[in-house]
PDB file of C-alpha atoms in Angstrom:
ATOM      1  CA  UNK A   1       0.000   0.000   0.000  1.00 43.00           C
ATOM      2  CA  UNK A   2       3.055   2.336   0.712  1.00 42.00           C
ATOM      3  CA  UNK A   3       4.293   2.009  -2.625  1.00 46.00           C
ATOM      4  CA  UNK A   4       0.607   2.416  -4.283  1.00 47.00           C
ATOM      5  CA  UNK A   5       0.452   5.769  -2.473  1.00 45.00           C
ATOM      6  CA  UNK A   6       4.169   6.908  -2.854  1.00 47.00           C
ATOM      7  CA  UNK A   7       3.192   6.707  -7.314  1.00 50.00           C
ATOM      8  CA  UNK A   8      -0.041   8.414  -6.573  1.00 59.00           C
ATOM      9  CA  UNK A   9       1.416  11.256  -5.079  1.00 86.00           C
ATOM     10  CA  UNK A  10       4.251  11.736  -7.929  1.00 93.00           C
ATOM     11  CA  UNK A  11       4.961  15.581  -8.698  1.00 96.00           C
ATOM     12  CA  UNK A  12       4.906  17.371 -11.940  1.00 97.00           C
ATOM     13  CA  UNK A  13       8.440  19.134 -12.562  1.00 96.00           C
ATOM     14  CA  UNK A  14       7.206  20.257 -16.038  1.00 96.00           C
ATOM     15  CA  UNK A  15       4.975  20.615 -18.913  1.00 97.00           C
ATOM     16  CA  UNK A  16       6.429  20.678 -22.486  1.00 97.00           C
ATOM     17  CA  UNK A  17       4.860  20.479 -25.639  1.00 97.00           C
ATOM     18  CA  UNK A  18       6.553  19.165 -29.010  1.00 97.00           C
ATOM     19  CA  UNK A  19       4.489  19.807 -32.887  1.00 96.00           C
ATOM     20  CA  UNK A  20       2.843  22.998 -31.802  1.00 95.00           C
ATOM     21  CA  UNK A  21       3.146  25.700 -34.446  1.00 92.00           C
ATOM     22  CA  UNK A  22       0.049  27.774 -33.786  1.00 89.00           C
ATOM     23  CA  UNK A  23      -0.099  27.781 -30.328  1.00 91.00           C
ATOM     24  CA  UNK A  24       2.680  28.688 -27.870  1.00 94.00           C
ATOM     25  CA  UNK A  25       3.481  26.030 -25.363  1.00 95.00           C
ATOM     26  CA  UNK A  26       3.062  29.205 -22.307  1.00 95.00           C
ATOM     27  CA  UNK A  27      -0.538  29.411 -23.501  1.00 95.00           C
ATOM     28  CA  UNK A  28      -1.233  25.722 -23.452  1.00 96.00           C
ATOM     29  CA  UNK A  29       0.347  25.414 -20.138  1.00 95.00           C
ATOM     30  CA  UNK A  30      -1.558  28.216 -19.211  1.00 95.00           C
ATOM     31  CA  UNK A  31      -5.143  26.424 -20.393  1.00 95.00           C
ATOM     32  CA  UNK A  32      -4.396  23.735 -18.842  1.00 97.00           C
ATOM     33  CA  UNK A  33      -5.426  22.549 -14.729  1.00 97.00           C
ATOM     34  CA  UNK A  34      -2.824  20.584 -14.388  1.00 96.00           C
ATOM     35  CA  UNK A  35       0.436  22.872 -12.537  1.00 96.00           C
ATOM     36  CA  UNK A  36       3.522  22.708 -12.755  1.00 95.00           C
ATOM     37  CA  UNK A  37       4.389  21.839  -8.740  1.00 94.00           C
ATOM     38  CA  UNK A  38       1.324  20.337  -8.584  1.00 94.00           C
ATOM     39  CA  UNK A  39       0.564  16.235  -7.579  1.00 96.00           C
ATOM     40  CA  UNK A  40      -0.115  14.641 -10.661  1.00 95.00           C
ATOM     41  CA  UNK A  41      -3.861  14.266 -10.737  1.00 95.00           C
ATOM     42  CA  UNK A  42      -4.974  11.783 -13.479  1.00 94.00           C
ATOM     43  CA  UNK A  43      -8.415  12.886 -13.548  1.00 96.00           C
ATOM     44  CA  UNK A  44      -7.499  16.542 -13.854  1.00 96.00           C
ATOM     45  CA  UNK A  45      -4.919  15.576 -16.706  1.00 96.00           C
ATOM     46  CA  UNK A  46      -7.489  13.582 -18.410  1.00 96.00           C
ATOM     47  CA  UNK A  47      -9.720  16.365 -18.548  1.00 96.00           C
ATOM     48  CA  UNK A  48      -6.650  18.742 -19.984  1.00 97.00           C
ATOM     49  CA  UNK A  49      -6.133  15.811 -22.699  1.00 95.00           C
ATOM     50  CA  UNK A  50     -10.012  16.674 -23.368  1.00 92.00           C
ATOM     51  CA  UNK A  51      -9.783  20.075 -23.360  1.00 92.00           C
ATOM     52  CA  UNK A  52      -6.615  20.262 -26.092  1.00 93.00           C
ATOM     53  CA  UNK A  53      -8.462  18.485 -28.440  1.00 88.00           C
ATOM     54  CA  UNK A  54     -10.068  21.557 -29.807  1.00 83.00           C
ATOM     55  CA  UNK A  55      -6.672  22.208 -30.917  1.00 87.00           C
ATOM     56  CA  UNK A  56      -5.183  19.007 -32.094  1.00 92.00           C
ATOM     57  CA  UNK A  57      -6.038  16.451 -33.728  1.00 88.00           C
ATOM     58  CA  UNK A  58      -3.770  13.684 -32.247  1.00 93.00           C
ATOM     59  CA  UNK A  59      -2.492  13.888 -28.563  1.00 95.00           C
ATOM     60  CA  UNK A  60       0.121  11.791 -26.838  1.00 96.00           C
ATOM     61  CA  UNK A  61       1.838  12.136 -23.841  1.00 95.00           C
ATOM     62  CA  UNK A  62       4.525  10.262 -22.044  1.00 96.00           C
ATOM     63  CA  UNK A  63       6.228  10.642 -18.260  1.00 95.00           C
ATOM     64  CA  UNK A  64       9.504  11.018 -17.969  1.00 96.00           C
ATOM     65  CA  UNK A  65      10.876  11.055 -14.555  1.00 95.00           C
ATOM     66  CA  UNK A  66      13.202  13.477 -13.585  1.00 94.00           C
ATOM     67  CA  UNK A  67      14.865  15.073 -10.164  1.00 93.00           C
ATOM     68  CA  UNK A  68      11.432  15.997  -8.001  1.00 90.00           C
ATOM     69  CA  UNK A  69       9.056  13.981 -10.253  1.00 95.00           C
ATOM     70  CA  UNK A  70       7.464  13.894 -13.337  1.00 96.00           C
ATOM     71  CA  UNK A  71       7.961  15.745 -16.868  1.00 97.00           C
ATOM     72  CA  UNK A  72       4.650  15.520 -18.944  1.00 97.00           C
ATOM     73  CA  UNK A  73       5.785  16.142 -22.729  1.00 97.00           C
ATOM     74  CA  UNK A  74       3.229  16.047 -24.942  1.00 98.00           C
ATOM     75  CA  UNK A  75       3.082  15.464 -28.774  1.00 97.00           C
ATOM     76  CA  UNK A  76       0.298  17.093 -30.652  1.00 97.00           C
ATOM     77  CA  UNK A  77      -0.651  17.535 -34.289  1.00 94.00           C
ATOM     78  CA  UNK A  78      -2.697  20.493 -34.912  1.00 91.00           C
ATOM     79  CA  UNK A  79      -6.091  20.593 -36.483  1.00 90.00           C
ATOM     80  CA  UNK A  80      -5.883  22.220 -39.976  1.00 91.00           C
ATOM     81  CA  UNK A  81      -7.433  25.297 -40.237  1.00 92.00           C
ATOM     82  CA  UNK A  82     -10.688  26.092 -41.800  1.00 95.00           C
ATOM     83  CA  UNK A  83     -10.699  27.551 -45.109  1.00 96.00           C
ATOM     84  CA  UNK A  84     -14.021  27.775 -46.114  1.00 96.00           C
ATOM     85  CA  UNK A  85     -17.506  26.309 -45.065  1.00 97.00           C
ATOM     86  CA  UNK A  86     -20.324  25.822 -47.269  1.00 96.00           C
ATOM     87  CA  UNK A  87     -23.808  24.591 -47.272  1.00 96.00           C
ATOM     88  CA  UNK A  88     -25.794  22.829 -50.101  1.00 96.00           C
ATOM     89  CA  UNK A  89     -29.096  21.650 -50.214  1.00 93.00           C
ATOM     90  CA  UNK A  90     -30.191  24.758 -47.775  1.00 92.00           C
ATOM     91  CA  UNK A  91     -33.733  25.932 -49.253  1.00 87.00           C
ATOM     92  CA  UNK A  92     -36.069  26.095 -46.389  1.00 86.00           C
ATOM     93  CA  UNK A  93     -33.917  27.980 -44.029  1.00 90.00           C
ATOM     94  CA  UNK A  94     -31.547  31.160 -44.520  1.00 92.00           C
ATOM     95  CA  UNK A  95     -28.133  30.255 -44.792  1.00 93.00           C
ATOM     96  CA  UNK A  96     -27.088  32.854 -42.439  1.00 94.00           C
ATOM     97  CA  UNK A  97     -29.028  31.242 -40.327  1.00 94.00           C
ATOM     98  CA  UNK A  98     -27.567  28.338 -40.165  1.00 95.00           C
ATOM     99  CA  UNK A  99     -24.122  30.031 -39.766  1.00 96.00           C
ATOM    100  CA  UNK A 100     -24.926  31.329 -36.646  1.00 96.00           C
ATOM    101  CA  UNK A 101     -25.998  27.707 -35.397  1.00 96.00           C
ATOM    102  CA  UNK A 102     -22.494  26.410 -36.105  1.00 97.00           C
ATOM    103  CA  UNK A 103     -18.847  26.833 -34.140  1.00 95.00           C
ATOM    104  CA  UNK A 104     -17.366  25.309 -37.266  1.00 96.00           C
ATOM    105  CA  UNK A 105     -15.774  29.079 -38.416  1.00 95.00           C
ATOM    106  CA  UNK A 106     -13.394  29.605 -41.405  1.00 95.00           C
ATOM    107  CA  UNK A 107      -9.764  30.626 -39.994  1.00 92.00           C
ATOM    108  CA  UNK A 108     -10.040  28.158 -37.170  1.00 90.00           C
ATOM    109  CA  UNK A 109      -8.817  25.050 -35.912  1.00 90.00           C
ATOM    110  CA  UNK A 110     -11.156  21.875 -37.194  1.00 91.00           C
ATOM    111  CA  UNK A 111     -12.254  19.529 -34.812  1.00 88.00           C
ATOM    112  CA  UNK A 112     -14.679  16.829 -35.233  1.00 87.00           C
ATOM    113  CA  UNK A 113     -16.376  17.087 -32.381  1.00 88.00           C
ATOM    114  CA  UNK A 114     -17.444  20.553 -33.563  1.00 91.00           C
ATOM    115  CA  UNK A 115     -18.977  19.034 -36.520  1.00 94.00           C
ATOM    116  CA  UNK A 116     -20.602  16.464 -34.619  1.00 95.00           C
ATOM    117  CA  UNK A 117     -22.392  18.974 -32.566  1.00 96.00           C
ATOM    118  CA  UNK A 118     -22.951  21.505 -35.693  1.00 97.00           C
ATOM    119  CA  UNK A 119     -24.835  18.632 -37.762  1.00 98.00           C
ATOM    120  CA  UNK A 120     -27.201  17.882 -34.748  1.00 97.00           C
ATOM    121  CA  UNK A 121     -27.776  21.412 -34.125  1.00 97.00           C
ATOM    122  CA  UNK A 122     -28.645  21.940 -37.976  1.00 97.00           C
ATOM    123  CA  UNK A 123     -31.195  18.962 -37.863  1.00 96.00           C
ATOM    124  CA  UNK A 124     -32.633  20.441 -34.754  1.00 96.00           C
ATOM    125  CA  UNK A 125     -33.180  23.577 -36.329  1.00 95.00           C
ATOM    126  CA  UNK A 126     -34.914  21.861 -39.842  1.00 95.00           C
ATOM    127  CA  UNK A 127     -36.560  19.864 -37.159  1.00 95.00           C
ATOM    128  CA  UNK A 128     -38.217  22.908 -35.137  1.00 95.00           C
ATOM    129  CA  UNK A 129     -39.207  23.859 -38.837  1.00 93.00           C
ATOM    130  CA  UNK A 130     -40.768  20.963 -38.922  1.00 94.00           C
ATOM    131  CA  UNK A 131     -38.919  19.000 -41.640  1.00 93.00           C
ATOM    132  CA  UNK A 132     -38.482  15.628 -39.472  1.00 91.00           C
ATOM    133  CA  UNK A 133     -37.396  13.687 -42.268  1.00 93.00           C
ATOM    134  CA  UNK A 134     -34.094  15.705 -42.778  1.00 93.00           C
ATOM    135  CA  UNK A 135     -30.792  14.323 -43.175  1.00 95.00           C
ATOM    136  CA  UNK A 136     -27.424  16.370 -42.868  1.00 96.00           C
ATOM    137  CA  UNK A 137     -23.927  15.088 -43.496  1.00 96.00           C
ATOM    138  CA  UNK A 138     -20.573  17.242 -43.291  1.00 97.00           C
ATOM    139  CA  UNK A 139     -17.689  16.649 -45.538  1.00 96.00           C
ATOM    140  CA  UNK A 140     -13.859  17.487 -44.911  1.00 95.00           C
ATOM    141  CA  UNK A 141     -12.032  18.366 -48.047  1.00 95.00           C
ATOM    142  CA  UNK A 142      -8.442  18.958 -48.581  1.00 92.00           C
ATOM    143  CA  UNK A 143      -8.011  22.787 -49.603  1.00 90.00           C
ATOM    144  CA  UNK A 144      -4.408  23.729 -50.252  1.00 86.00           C
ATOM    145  CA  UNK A 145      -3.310  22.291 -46.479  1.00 83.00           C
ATOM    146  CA  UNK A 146      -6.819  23.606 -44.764  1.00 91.00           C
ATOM    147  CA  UNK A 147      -9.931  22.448 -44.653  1.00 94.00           C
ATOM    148  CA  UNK A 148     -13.093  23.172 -46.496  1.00 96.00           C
ATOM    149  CA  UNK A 149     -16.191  22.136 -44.940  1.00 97.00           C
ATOM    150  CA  UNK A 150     -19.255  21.287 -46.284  1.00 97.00           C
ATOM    151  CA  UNK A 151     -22.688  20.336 -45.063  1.00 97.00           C
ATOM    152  CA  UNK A 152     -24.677  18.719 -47.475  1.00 96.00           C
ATOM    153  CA  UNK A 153     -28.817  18.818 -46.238  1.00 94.00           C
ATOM    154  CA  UNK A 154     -31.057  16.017 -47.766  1.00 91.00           C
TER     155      UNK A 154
END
């Protein structure tokens, strides 16, 4: 039990962050819970791994022990950016309307979850209208190293 408890309460001696272009590895460190000086709380650094995947699309992290504990180094790849989005099939509702449903934005990160969320909010909205037999899909295409997005309603 002594040595169960002497792991759990490891310290973290640092934070680094390796593949990060866009963002500085100050402001991650600074979005994240988890401290520098801190006990390493897996919970809390689970929740950080949640929280950076708005920027990146692939996160891994390893521990490497050093004098006073724990180094957390992280390796990222960011999300492209966001060229353009688009919308076809849009006839019964603006599509400034359905713009302003969306967190999907051209010039920012893409992250899938954000689509996820943006295609059941557009459904909702065609659903509210009462057009319960709608069907919305969004597709990723390659633009020139970003992203174009496009939601395609059926």
């Amino acid at each position: 039990m002594g040595v169960a408890l002497a792991q759990e309460a490891v310290k973290v001696a640092g934070i680094s962050f390796e593949g990060n272009r866009r963002y500085s590895t100050e402001n991650l460190r600074h979005s994240m819970r988890t401290r520098e000086g801190d006990v390493l709380d897996r919970d809390r650094l689970n929740k950080d791994i949640a929280m950076l995947r708005a920027y990146f699309e692939e996160i891994s992290y390893r521990e490497e022990q050093v004098p006073g504990g724990v180094r957390l180094v992280f390796r990222v790849v960011e999300n492209p950016l966001v060229s353009r989005v688009e919308f076809l099939g849009v006839e019964a509702l603006l599509e400034e309307e359905l713009r302003a449903l969306i967190d999907t934005r051209t010039g920012y990160p893409l992250a899938s979850f954000r689509l996820e969320n943006d295609v059941a909010r557009i459904v909702g909205r065609y659903k509210d209208e009462g057009y319960h037999w709608i069907e919305v899909k969004s597709q990723v295409l390659d633009d020139e190293g970003a992203r174009r997005v496009l939601f395609r309603v059926v």
